[in-house]
Short mmCIF file of C-alpha atoms and ligand atoms in Angstrom, two decimals:
data_model
loop_
_atom_site.label_atom_id
_atom_site.label_comp_id
_atom_site.label_asym_id
_atom_site.label_seq_id
_atom_site.Cartn_x
_atom_site.Cartn_y
_atom_site.Cartn_z
CA MET A 1 -68.10 -1.31 -8.63
CA LEU A 2 -67.77 -3.02 -5.27
CA PRO A 3 -67.76 -0.80 -2.16
CA ILE A 4 -66.02 -2.36 0.86
CA VAL A 5 -66.87 -0.71 4.19
CA LYS A 6 -65.09 -2.44 7.07
CA GLU A 7 -66.33 0.22 9.49
CA GLN A 8 -69.74 -1.54 9.32
CA PHE A 9 -68.28 -4.07 11.77
CA ARG A 10 -67.92 -1.31 14.35
CA LYS A 11 -71.65 -0.64 14.43
CA ARG A 12 -72.84 -3.98 15.86
CA ARG A 13 -71.33 -7.05 17.44
CA TYR A 14 -71.17 -9.60 14.65
CA HIS A 15 -70.07 -13.19 14.98
CA ARG A 16 -66.41 -13.22 14.02
CA GLN A 17 -67.00 -15.96 11.43
CA LYS A 18 -69.83 -13.98 9.85
CA ALA A 19 -67.58 -10.93 9.48
CA HIS A 20 -64.91 -13.25 8.07
CA LEU A 21 -67.22 -14.76 5.45
CA ILE A 22 -68.54 -11.37 4.30
CA LEU A 23 -65.08 -9.85 4.00
CA TYR A 24 -63.73 -13.01 2.35
CA ALA A 25 -66.53 -12.93 -0.24
CA LEU A 26 -65.86 -9.25 -0.98
CA ARG A 27 -62.07 -9.63 -1.19
CA SER A 28 -62.44 -12.68 -3.44
CA ARG A 29 -64.87 -10.84 -5.71
CA ALA A 30 -62.44 -7.95 -5.90
CA GLN A 31 -59.87 -10.31 -7.51
CA ASP A 32 -61.93 -10.32 -10.71
CA PRO A 33 -60.25 -7.81 -13.09
CA ARG A 34 -63.72 -6.63 -14.22
CA VAL A 35 -64.54 -5.54 -10.66
CA GLU A 36 -63.43 -2.20 -9.27
CA ALA A 37 -63.32 -2.40 -5.49
CA ILE A 38 -63.23 0.79 -3.41
CA GLU A 39 -62.58 1.02 0.32
CA LEU A 40 -64.89 3.48 2.06
CA ASP A 41 -65.25 4.68 5.65
CA SER A 42 -69.01 4.78 5.22
CA TYR A 43 -71.57 4.03 2.53
CA ARG A 44 -72.56 7.67 2.84
CA ASP A 45 -69.31 8.56 1.04
CA LEU A 46 -71.13 7.41 -2.07
CA LEU A 47 -73.42 10.42 -1.62
CA THR A 48 -70.70 13.00 -1.28
CA LYS A 49 -68.10 11.85 -3.84
CA ASP A 50 -68.69 10.97 -7.48
CA PHE A 51 -67.71 7.36 -8.20
CA GLY A 52 -69.51 7.29 -11.52
CA ILE A 53 -72.19 4.84 -10.37
CA THR A 54 -75.18 4.85 -12.69
CA ALA A 55 -77.18 1.77 -11.65
CA ALA A 56 -77.60 -0.67 -8.76
CA VAL A 57 -79.53 -3.83 -8.00
CA ASN A 58 -82.36 -3.05 -5.60
CA PRO A 59 -80.99 -3.87 -2.12
CA SER A 60 -82.62 -6.39 0.20
CA SER A 61 -83.39 -4.17 3.22
CA TYR A 62 -85.44 -1.05 3.96
CA PRO A 63 -82.49 1.12 5.09
CA PHE A 64 -80.39 0.26 2.02
CA ARG A 65 -83.32 0.82 -0.33
CA ARG A 66 -83.80 4.26 1.19
CA PHE A 67 -80.11 4.95 0.84
CA VAL A 68 -79.87 3.83 -2.79
CA GLY A 69 -82.96 5.95 -3.50
CA GLU A 70 -80.96 8.98 -2.33
CA LEU A 71 -78.27 8.24 -4.94
CA GLY A 72 -80.77 8.97 -7.69
CA ILE A 73 -79.50 6.19 -9.96
CA GLU A 74 -81.20 3.48 -12.00
CA ILE A 75 -82.45 0.61 -9.85
CA ALA A 76 -82.64 -2.91 -11.30
CA PRO A 77 -85.03 -5.45 -9.72
CA ALA A 78 -83.76 -7.38 -6.69
CA ARG A 79 -82.15 -10.75 -7.44
CA GLY A 80 -81.72 -14.03 -5.67
CA PHE A 81 -85.27 -15.38 -5.32
CA CYS A 82 -87.53 -17.71 -7.28
CA SER A 83 -90.47 -15.30 -7.59
CA THR A 84 -90.81 -11.66 -8.53
CA ASP A 85 -92.77 -9.00 -6.59
CA GLN A 86 -95.46 -9.29 -9.24
CA VAL A 87 -95.84 -13.05 -8.75
CA TRP A 88 -96.16 -12.49 -5.03
CA GLN A 89 -98.67 -9.69 -5.40
CA GLU A 90 -100.87 -11.79 -7.66
CA TYR A 91 -100.81 -14.56 -5.05
CA ALA A 92 -101.40 -12.18 -2.12
CA ASP A 93 -104.30 -10.48 -3.90
CA SER A 94 -105.93 -13.84 -4.64
CA VAL A 95 -106.23 -15.14 -1.06
CA LYS A 96 -107.93 -14.05 2.16
CA LYS A 97 -105.12 -15.34 4.33
CA LEU A 98 -101.47 -15.81 3.41
CA LYS A 99 -100.42 -19.43 3.84
CA LEU A 100 -97.06 -20.96 3.08
CA GLU A 101 -98.63 -24.17 1.80
CA ASP A 102 -100.78 -22.36 -0.80
CA PHE A 103 -97.91 -20.17 -1.94
CA TYR A 104 -95.60 -23.18 -2.19
CA ARG A 105 -98.03 -25.17 -4.35
CA LYS A 106 -98.45 -22.22 -6.70
CA GLN A 107 -94.68 -21.95 -6.97
CA ARG A 108 -94.33 -25.67 -7.75
CA ALA A 109 -96.94 -25.50 -10.48
CA ARG A 110 -95.74 -22.20 -11.92
CA LEU A 111 -92.08 -23.19 -12.02
CA GLU A 112 -92.93 -26.78 -13.02
CA ILE A 113 -90.77 -28.22 -10.29
CA LEU A 114 -91.42 -31.81 -9.21
CA MET A 115 -94.54 -31.92 -11.36
CA ASP A 116 -95.70 -34.80 -13.55
CA ASP A 117 -98.49 -33.98 -16.00
CA GLN A 118 -99.48 -30.97 -13.87
CA LEU A 119 -99.73 -33.17 -10.77
CA PRO A 120 -97.23 -33.27 -7.92
CA ALA A 121 -94.61 -36.00 -8.34
CA GLY A 122 -95.48 -39.06 -6.28
CA GLY A 123 -99.10 -37.89 -6.00
CA GLU A 124 -98.53 -35.73 -2.88
CA TRP A 125 -97.55 -32.12 -2.36
CA ASN A 126 -96.12 -32.77 1.03
CA PHE A 127 -94.27 -35.62 2.76
CA ASP A 128 -93.86 -33.93 6.15
CA ASP A 129 -95.41 -36.86 8.00
CA GLN A 130 -92.42 -39.00 6.92
CA ASN A 131 -89.94 -36.27 7.74
CA ARG A 132 -90.14 -36.01 11.51
CA LEU A 133 -87.82 -38.74 12.74
CA PRO A 134 -85.94 -38.19 16.01
CA PRO A 135 -82.14 -38.58 16.12
CA THR A 136 -80.90 -42.11 15.50
CA LYS A 137 -79.31 -44.29 18.23
CA GLU A 138 -76.16 -44.74 16.20
CA GLU A 139 -74.71 -41.62 14.62
CA LEU A 140 -76.46 -40.65 11.36
CA GLY A 141 -74.65 -42.38 8.49
CA VAL A 142 -74.16 -39.34 6.29
CA LEU A 143 -70.95 -37.92 4.83
CA GLY A 144 -69.94 -34.62 6.46
CA PRO A 145 -70.63 -31.28 4.75
CA TRP A 146 -68.40 -29.76 2.09
CA LEU A 147 -65.79 -27.59 3.83
CA PRO A 148 -63.53 -25.10 2.05
CA ALA A 149 -59.75 -25.31 2.12
CA GLU A 150 -58.70 -21.91 3.43
CA ASP A 151 -56.53 -19.82 1.13
CA GLU A 152 -54.36 -16.70 1.20
CA ILE A 153 -57.45 -14.44 1.19
CA ASP A 154 -58.65 -16.13 4.40
CA GLN A 155 -55.31 -15.34 6.01
CA GLN A 156 -55.49 -11.73 4.86
CA VAL A 157 -59.05 -11.41 6.18
CA ARG A 158 -58.04 -12.91 9.50
CA ARG A 159 -55.25 -10.32 9.82
CA GLU A 160 -57.64 -7.51 8.90
CA LEU A 161 -60.17 -8.61 11.53
CA ASP A 162 -57.42 -8.91 14.14
CA GLU A 163 -56.37 -5.34 13.30
CA LEU A 164 -59.96 -4.14 13.62
CA GLU A 165 -60.22 -5.80 17.04
CA LYS A 166 -57.12 -3.88 18.15
CA THR A 167 -58.96 -0.67 17.31
CA GLY A 168 -61.92 -1.58 19.50
CA VAL A 169 -64.21 -3.55 17.17
CA ARG A 170 -65.83 -6.33 19.21
CA PHE A 171 -67.00 -9.61 17.73
CA ILE A 172 -68.81 -12.50 19.34
CA GLY A 173 -68.18 -16.21 18.87
CA LYS A 174 -65.01 -18.12 18.12
CA ASP A 175 -62.80 -17.62 15.14
CA GLY A 176 -62.20 -20.89 13.34
CA PRO A 177 -61.68 -22.46 9.96
CA ARG A 178 -64.18 -21.04 7.49
CA LYS A 179 -67.03 -23.51 6.90
CA PHE A 180 -69.12 -21.79 4.24
CA ALA A 181 -68.63 -21.13 0.56
CA GLY A 182 -67.43 -17.59 -0.16
CA THR A 183 -66.97 -17.66 -3.95
CA ARG A 184 -69.11 -18.84 -6.83
CA GLU A 185 -66.76 -21.75 -7.50
CA GLN A 186 -66.84 -22.88 -3.88
CA ALA A 187 -70.61 -22.51 -3.77
CA LEU A 188 -70.96 -24.84 -6.78
CA GLN A 189 -68.69 -27.37 -5.10
CA ALA A 190 -70.74 -27.18 -1.90
CA LEU A 191 -73.96 -27.64 -3.88
CA ALA A 192 -72.60 -30.64 -5.81
CA HIS A 193 -71.36 -32.28 -2.60
CA PHE A 194 -74.73 -31.82 -0.89
CA ILE A 195 -76.69 -33.20 -3.84
CA GLU A 196 -74.39 -36.18 -4.26
CA HIS A 197 -73.84 -37.17 -0.64
CA ARG A 198 -76.34 -35.58 1.71
CA LEU A 199 -79.66 -34.71 0.08
CA ASP A 200 -81.02 -38.27 0.21
CA LEU A 201 -81.09 -38.25 4.02
CA PHE A 202 -82.19 -34.60 4.32
CA GLY A 203 -85.92 -35.32 4.69
CA PRO A 204 -86.34 -37.96 7.39
CA TYR A 205 -83.97 -36.26 9.85
CA GLU A 206 -84.52 -32.59 8.98
CA ASP A 207 -86.05 -31.87 12.41
CA ALA A 208 -83.74 -34.09 14.48
CA VAL A 209 -81.10 -32.48 16.71
CA ASP A 210 -78.10 -34.69 17.49
CA GLN A 211 -75.38 -33.35 19.75
CA ARG A 212 -72.84 -35.61 17.97
CA ASN A 213 -73.47 -34.06 14.56
CA TRP A 214 -73.74 -30.26 14.21
CA SER A 215 -74.95 -30.18 10.60
CA MET A 216 -76.88 -33.48 10.22
CA SER A 217 -78.02 -33.67 6.58
CA HIS A 218 -78.61 -29.95 6.08
CA SER A 219 -77.22 -28.21 3.03
CA LEU A 220 -75.34 -25.25 4.59
CA LEU A 221 -76.31 -23.35 1.45
CA SER A 222 -78.23 -20.47 3.05
CA ALA A 223 -75.10 -18.32 3.33
CA PRO A 224 -73.98 -18.71 -0.31
CA MET A 225 -77.57 -18.19 -1.49
CA ASN A 226 -77.99 -15.07 0.67
CA LEU A 227 -74.64 -13.75 -0.55
CA GLY A 228 -75.80 -14.14 -4.15
CA LEU A 229 -73.26 -16.84 -4.96
CA LEU A 230 -75.90 -19.42 -5.84
CA ASP A 231 -79.20 -18.89 -7.55
CA PRO A 232 -81.91 -20.65 -5.53
CA LEU A 233 -83.51 -21.90 -8.75
CA GLU A 234 -80.33 -23.65 -9.81
CA VAL A 235 -80.21 -25.28 -6.37
CA VAL A 236 -83.75 -26.66 -6.65
CA ARG A 237 -83.24 -27.79 -10.25
CA GLU A 238 -80.19 -29.79 -9.14
CA ALA A 239 -82.24 -31.28 -6.30
CA GLU A 240 -85.00 -32.26 -8.70
CA ASN A 241 -82.46 -33.87 -11.05
CA ALA A 242 -81.22 -35.95 -8.12
CA TYR A 243 -84.74 -37.31 -7.63
CA ARG A 244 -85.30 -37.92 -11.33
CA SER A 245 -82.00 -39.81 -11.63
CA GLY A 246 -82.70 -41.94 -8.56
CA LYS A 247 -79.95 -40.36 -6.44
CA ALA A 248 -82.26 -39.02 -3.73
CA ARG A 249 -85.63 -40.08 -2.38
CA LEU A 250 -88.70 -37.97 -3.10
CA GLN A 251 -89.53 -37.16 0.54
CA SER A 252 -86.09 -35.54 0.92
CA VAL A 253 -86.11 -33.71 -2.37
CA GLU A 254 -89.64 -32.38 -1.85
CA GLY A 255 -88.79 -31.32 1.72
CA PHE A 256 -85.67 -29.50 0.55
CA ILE A 257 -87.35 -27.79 -2.40
CA ARG A 258 -90.21 -26.66 -0.12
CA GLN A 259 -87.63 -24.88 2.07
CA ILE A 260 -86.38 -22.86 -0.88
CA ILE A 261 -89.19 -22.06 -3.31
CA GLY A 262 -91.60 -22.17 -0.37
CA TRP A 263 -90.17 -20.87 2.90
CA ARG A 264 -87.28 -18.79 1.61
CA ASP A 265 -89.33 -16.88 -0.96
CA TYR A 266 -92.31 -16.63 1.40
CA VAL A 267 -90.19 -15.05 4.15
CA TRP A 268 -88.61 -12.65 1.61
CA HIS A 269 -91.95 -11.38 0.39
CA LEU A 270 -93.37 -11.15 3.92
CA TYR A 271 -90.55 -8.77 4.82
CA TRP A 272 -91.97 -6.27 2.33
CA GLN A 273 -95.61 -7.26 2.78
CA PHE A 274 -95.58 -6.70 6.55
CA GLY A 275 -93.72 -3.39 6.31
CA GLN A 276 -90.73 -1.95 8.11
CA ASP A 277 -92.51 -1.48 11.45
CA TYR A 278 -93.36 -5.19 11.69
CA VAL A 279 -90.07 -5.72 13.54
CA THR A 280 -91.29 -3.52 16.40
CA ASN A 281 -94.32 -5.75 17.11
CA ASN A 282 -94.55 -6.97 20.67
CA SER A 283 -98.01 -8.45 21.10
CA LEU A 284 -97.10 -10.47 24.21
CA ALA A 285 -95.63 -7.36 25.87
CA ALA A 286 -92.26 -9.05 26.36
CA ASP A 287 -90.02 -6.78 28.42
CA LYS A 288 -86.82 -8.59 29.41
CA PRO A 289 -83.46 -7.60 27.94
CA LEU A 290 -81.44 -10.33 26.23
CA PRO A 291 -79.43 -12.39 28.73
CA SER A 292 -75.66 -12.07 28.76
CA PHE A 293 -75.15 -15.68 27.63
CA MET A 294 -76.75 -14.74 24.32
CA ILE A 295 -75.10 -11.34 24.03
CA GLU A 296 -71.66 -12.77 24.79
CA LEU A 297 -72.34 -16.16 23.17
CA SER A 298 -70.99 -17.96 26.19
CA GLU A 299 -72.41 -21.21 27.54
CA GLU A 300 -70.57 -20.81 30.84
CA GLY A 301 -72.83 -21.41 33.84
CA LEU A 302 -75.79 -22.72 31.83
CA GLU A 303 -77.28 -25.85 33.34
CA ALA A 304 -79.72 -26.83 30.59
CA LYS A 305 -77.71 -29.10 28.29
CA CYS A 306 -79.82 -28.27 25.23
CA LEU A 307 -79.27 -24.56 25.71
CA SER A 308 -75.58 -24.71 26.62
CA HIS A 309 -74.73 -27.03 23.72
CA THR A 310 -76.69 -24.86 21.28
CA ILE A 311 -74.88 -21.71 22.40
CA SER A 312 -71.54 -23.47 22.21
CA ASP A 313 -72.31 -24.81 18.69
CA LEU A 314 -73.33 -21.32 17.58
CA SER A 315 -70.13 -19.85 18.96
CA GLU A 316 -68.16 -22.58 17.18
CA ASN A 317 -69.88 -22.42 13.76
CA ALA A 318 -71.99 -19.22 13.48
CA TRP A 319 -74.76 -21.55 12.24
CA LEU A 320 -77.43 -23.89 13.61
CA HIS A 321 -80.10 -25.77 11.75
CA HIS A 322 -83.70 -24.61 11.94
CA ILE A 323 -84.80 -26.63 14.99
CA PRO A 324 -82.17 -25.30 17.45
CA ARG A 325 -82.92 -21.80 16.09
CA LEU A 326 -86.69 -22.16 16.47
CA MET A 327 -87.32 -24.69 19.22
CA ILE A 328 -84.34 -24.00 21.50
CA LEU A 329 -83.26 -20.36 21.11
CA GLY A 330 -86.56 -18.98 19.79
CA ASN A 331 -88.68 -21.02 22.19
CA HIS A 332 -86.49 -20.02 25.15
CA SER A 333 -86.63 -16.34 24.15
CA MET A 334 -90.42 -16.43 23.90
CA GLN A 335 -90.88 -18.33 27.17
CA ARG A 336 -88.66 -15.87 29.00
CA GLY A 337 -90.12 -12.73 27.43
CA TYR A 338 -87.01 -11.25 25.78
CA LEU A 339 -87.60 -8.03 23.86
CA PRO A 340 -88.51 -9.11 20.30
CA LYS A 341 -86.51 -6.44 18.48
CA GLN A 342 -83.40 -7.35 20.49
CA VAL A 343 -83.90 -11.03 19.68
CA ASN A 344 -84.32 -10.20 15.99
CA ASP A 345 -81.15 -8.10 15.83
CA TRP A 346 -79.13 -10.63 17.81
CA PHE A 347 -80.06 -13.39 15.37
CA ILE A 348 -78.98 -11.21 12.43
CA ASP A 349 -75.58 -10.57 13.98
CA ALA A 350 -74.87 -14.02 15.44
CA PHE A 351 -75.63 -16.14 12.38
CA VAL A 352 -73.49 -16.42 9.28
CA ASP A 353 -76.61 -16.32 7.05
CA GLY A 354 -78.43 -13.60 9.03
CA THR A 355 -79.90 -10.72 7.00
CA PRO A 356 -82.50 -8.04 7.79
CA TRP A 357 -85.03 -9.52 5.32
CA VAL A 358 -84.87 -13.10 6.54
CA MET A 359 -85.22 -12.44 10.23
CA PRO A 360 -88.50 -10.66 11.06
CA ALA A 361 -90.84 -13.45 9.86
CA ASN A 362 -88.60 -16.05 11.51
CA THR A 363 -88.18 -14.28 14.84
CA ILE A 364 -90.97 -11.75 15.40
CA GLY A 365 -93.49 -14.03 13.67
CA MET A 366 -92.56 -17.66 13.97
CA SER A 367 -90.31 -17.87 17.03
CA LEU A 368 -91.79 -15.23 19.34
CA TYR A 369 -95.42 -14.89 18.24
CA ALA A 370 -94.83 -11.16 18.75
CA ASP A 371 -97.04 -10.31 15.76
CA GLY A 372 -100.15 -11.72 17.45
CA GLY A 373 -100.58 -14.50 14.88
CA LEU A 374 -99.96 -12.86 11.48
CA MET A 375 -97.36 -15.46 10.64
CA SER A 376 -98.27 -18.55 12.68
CA THR A 377 -101.60 -19.84 13.90
CA LYS A 378 -100.21 -20.52 17.38
CA PRO A 379 -97.02 -19.95 19.34
CA TYR A 380 -94.22 -22.49 18.80
CA ALA A 381 -93.98 -23.04 22.56
CA ALA A 382 -92.67 -26.41 23.70
CA GLY A 383 -91.38 -27.98 26.89
CA GLY A 384 -89.04 -30.86 27.68
CA ALA A 385 -91.41 -33.47 26.18
CA TYR A 386 -90.77 -32.15 22.66
CA LEU A 387 -87.07 -31.59 23.24
CA SER A 388 -86.49 -35.02 24.78
CA LYS A 389 -88.12 -36.59 21.72
CA MET A 390 -86.41 -34.58 18.97
CA THR A 391 -82.97 -34.10 20.56
CA ASN A 392 -80.59 -36.34 22.49
CA TYR A 393 -79.58 -33.76 25.09
CA CYS A 394 -81.79 -34.78 28.00
CA SER A 395 -79.88 -37.94 28.96
CA ASP A 396 -76.80 -35.74 29.56
CA CYS A 397 -78.64 -33.01 31.42
CA PRO A 398 -78.77 -32.58 35.20
CA LEU A 399 -82.41 -31.50 34.76
CA ASN A 400 -85.39 -33.75 34.22
CA PRO A 401 -87.61 -33.05 31.20
CA LYS A 402 -90.62 -34.47 33.05
CA LYS A 403 -90.27 -32.17 36.06
CA ARG A 404 -91.63 -28.64 36.27
CA VAL A 405 -90.93 -27.88 39.92
CA GLY A 406 -88.00 -28.66 42.20
CA GLU A 407 -84.21 -28.53 42.07
CA ASP A 408 -84.01 -30.60 38.88
CA ALA A 409 -87.03 -29.06 37.11
CA CYS A 410 -86.39 -28.73 33.37
CA SER A 411 -86.22 -25.02 32.54
CA PHE A 412 -88.06 -25.62 29.25
CA THR A 413 -90.89 -27.62 30.84
CA ALA A 414 -91.29 -25.11 33.67
CA GLY A 415 -90.85 -22.27 31.17
CA TYR A 416 -93.62 -23.68 28.98
CA TRP A 417 -96.22 -23.72 31.76
CA TYR A 418 -95.07 -20.36 33.12
CA PHE A 419 -95.36 -18.86 29.64
CA LEU A 420 -98.99 -20.04 29.32
CA ASP A 421 -99.76 -18.78 32.80
CA GLN A 422 -98.24 -15.35 32.13
CA ASN A 423 -100.02 -14.92 28.79
CA PRO A 424 -103.67 -15.73 29.56
CA ASP A 425 -104.92 -13.91 26.43
CA LEU A 426 -103.60 -16.81 24.37
CA GLN A 427 -106.57 -18.84 25.67
CA LYS A 428 -108.70 -17.05 23.12
CA ASN A 429 -106.82 -18.95 20.40
CA HIS A 430 -108.77 -22.19 19.86
CA ARG A 431 -105.54 -23.99 18.89
CA MET A 432 -104.35 -23.39 22.46
CA PHE A 433 -107.40 -25.05 24.01
CA ASN A 434 -105.65 -28.28 25.04
CA ALA A 435 -102.62 -26.42 26.37
CA TYR A 436 -104.75 -24.28 28.70
CA ALA A 437 -106.89 -27.28 29.69
CA GLY A 438 -103.60 -28.86 30.83
CA LEU A 439 -102.56 -25.71 32.68
CA ARG A 440 -105.84 -25.63 34.63
CA LYS A 441 -105.17 -29.16 35.88
CA LEU A 442 -101.80 -28.30 37.45
CA THR A 443 -101.95 -28.58 41.23
CA ASP A 444 -98.51 -27.03 41.79
CA LEU A 445 -99.05 -23.81 39.82
CA ASP A 446 -98.36 -21.49 42.78
CA GLN A 447 -95.08 -23.24 43.45
CA LEU A 448 -94.17 -23.10 39.75
CA ARG A 449 -94.95 -19.36 39.57
CA GLU A 450 -92.78 -18.64 42.60
CA GLN A 451 -89.93 -20.77 41.25
CA GLU A 452 -89.98 -19.22 37.78
CA ALA A 453 -90.47 -15.63 38.94
CA SER A 454 -87.22 -15.86 40.89
CA ARG A 455 -85.25 -17.94 38.37
CA THR A 456 -81.83 -16.50 37.62
CA ASN A 457 -80.18 -19.38 35.78
CA PHE A 458 -81.13 -21.74 32.99
C1 FAD B 501 -85.23 -18.08 14.48
C2 FAD B 501 -84.79 -18.42 13.09
C3 FAD B 501 -83.77 -17.69 12.51
C4 FAD B 501 -83.39 -17.97 11.19
N1 FAD B 501 -82.40 -17.22 10.64
C5 FAD B 501 -82.06 -17.41 9.34
C6 FAD B 501 -81.06 -16.61 8.73
O1 FAD B 501 -80.46 -15.77 9.37
N2 FAD B 501 -80.79 -16.80 7.41
C7 FAD B 501 -81.41 -17.77 6.68
O2 FAD B 501 -81.14 -17.89 5.48
N3 FAD B 501 -82.33 -18.57 7.25
C8 FAD B 501 -82.66 -18.43 8.55
N4 FAD B 501 -83.59 -19.24 9.14
C9 FAD B 501 -84.18 -20.33 8.36
C10 FAD B 501 -83.39 -21.67 8.46
O3 FAD B 501 -83.20 -22.01 9.81
C11 FAD B 501 -82.04 -21.55 7.78
O4 FAD B 501 -82.22 -21.12 6.46
C12 FAD B 501 -81.30 -22.88 7.70
O5 FAD B 501 -81.13 -23.42 8.98
C13 FAD B 501 -79.96 -22.66 7.02
O6 FAD B 501 -79.22 -23.84 6.95
P1 FAD B 501 -79.15 -24.69 5.62
O7 FAD B 501 -78.72 -23.85 4.49
O8 FAD B 501 -78.37 -25.92 5.89
O9 FAD B 501 -80.68 -25.05 5.40
P2 FAD B 501 -81.44 -26.36 4.90
O10 FAD B 501 -82.06 -27.01 6.06
O11 FAD B 501 -80.55 -27.16 4.04
O12 FAD B 501 -82.63 -25.71 4.03
C14 FAD B 501 -82.45 -25.29 2.69
C15 FAD B 501 -82.68 -23.83 2.51
O13 FAD B 501 -84.01 -23.47 2.75
C16 FAD B 501 -84.10 -22.08 3.09
N5 FAD B 501 -84.95 -21.94 4.27
C17 FAD B 501 -85.47 -22.93 5.02
N6 FAD B 501 -86.27 -22.44 5.99
C18 FAD B 501 -86.26 -21.10 5.84
C19 FAD B 501 -86.89 -20.04 6.55
N7 FAD B 501 -87.69 -20.26 7.60
N8 FAD B 501 -86.61 -18.79 6.17
C20 FAD B 501 -85.81 -18.55 5.10
N9 FAD B 501 -85.19 -19.52 4.41
C21 FAD B 501 -85.43 -20.78 4.76
C22 FAD B 501 -82.67 -21.62 3.34
O14 FAD B 501 -82.25 -20.85 2.25
C23 FAD B 501 -81.87 -22.92 3.40
O15 FAD B 501 -80.57 -22.78 2.92
C24 FAD B 501 -84.01 -18.99 10.46
C25 FAD B 501 -85.03 -19.74 11.07
C26 FAD B 501 -85.42 -19.44 12.37
C27 FAD B 501 -86.53 -20.24 12.97
S1 SF4 B 502 -84.00 -31.78 30.51
FE1 SF4 B 502 -84.87 -29.89 29.78
S2 SF4 B 502 -83.20 -28.42 29.95
FE2 SF4 B 502 -82.29 -30.46 30.05
S3 SF4 B 502 -81.72 -30.95 27.95
FE3 SF4 B 502 -83.77 -31.77 28.29
S4 SF4 B 502 -85.14 -30.17 27.60
FE4 SF4 B 502 -83.14 -29.23 27.86
#
């Protein structure tokens, strides 16, 4: 049975394209004659009326697990990951400190992925040092992503969302042609297209941000995987086959597989490992509410080209690759002290692939360092030097990445130094030694403090 609860969209402000994809996936699934879809006003209706439900797959969030527990039905193990709770627990019990790299290597060996005679293919576990190229001068020569042809269900969904808006439901972001797979068949097409045309260049440019190319060589498969339309193991097996058949280079295939059997599973297990209160961590005592440009997803009035283009891309596509998420939006949110829980919830609502389980480790831990270092050994704080290397925004920006004070001071460079200055406890972290040595050498710190304390625009 498939419950469809459109009223969920009234509770929070979702990106319109996220709401579209979810409703499209549900409506498409409901076409299957074996599926009985029921429209409900609230999931709680399942508690008060008898729909004959006897079993459910364990949901992927704390609130839904609590809710399904109340139904008193049989619960099957959660699906959609490459490792079970037991595999994770054995790993977690065997180490003093949880580390993605260790977990990833165990996964590779256990699942026998990219292994030759029990050794990593190519003799290395990791090719990250080859995978950090900045954007190319000429546009990256890669075929665009697979895009669905919209169908009658898309039109129906669009009408339904329009109707909801008339009754007061408020979305953020632009409506637009759907860009992500919403059925199993589409997901397989998207996977095949990525493997055939895009995987080979995934590695070298996975961290590069190019304003001319919104998706670079990324797979756009997070949404179909998170919706349960693709099994992550089938995705990595296809990627491995591409390496074995000479279709894609090892550095790309390894980098891609690491994202899935490594990062994706790691983040999933951390959601349960860290517990439901993890999301309320705020170790840097951040206290600013989210700015309206994030809440409304509007780039209007933003000066910083990197920030305005990122917001506009997000509004356009409901998706960004990991570097704009981490090093532009996450970095900005940490530098400016936005409330971590608000940042976390905003990311869930604004991104097509956002889910409660995926976000805490990525926002509270990795982007904001709000967990005091449980997830990362140091804050991912960066100024204009990093962004001018890994993006091509700065040449089109009225601000100067090298300047921290003055009319044309880069808000990321100034924000970086101000962040260090405002969080002196971070000096205790030995990995921040060089950063604070740099801060102590600044001769214009008073001027920078005054400028940043009164900053109203970015
Ligand atoms: C602040 C922040 C927010 C994020 N929000 C989400 C989110 O809402 N949903 C989501 O699925 N991923 C999220 N990620 C992880 C990553 O950015 C996205 O998975 C990726 O950009 C999705 O695009 P893609 O499918 O083209 O990924 P690719 O670059 O092609 O990577 C392949 C796959 O690896 C997995 N993956 C890679 N990194 C991570 C990670 N850190 N956590 C979990 N999975 C990972 C994803 O399933 C992804 O599809 C977030 C990362 C950060 C730093
Ligand atoms: S100069 Fe600074 S604000 Fe402008 S695009 Fe570069 S990093 Fe962003």
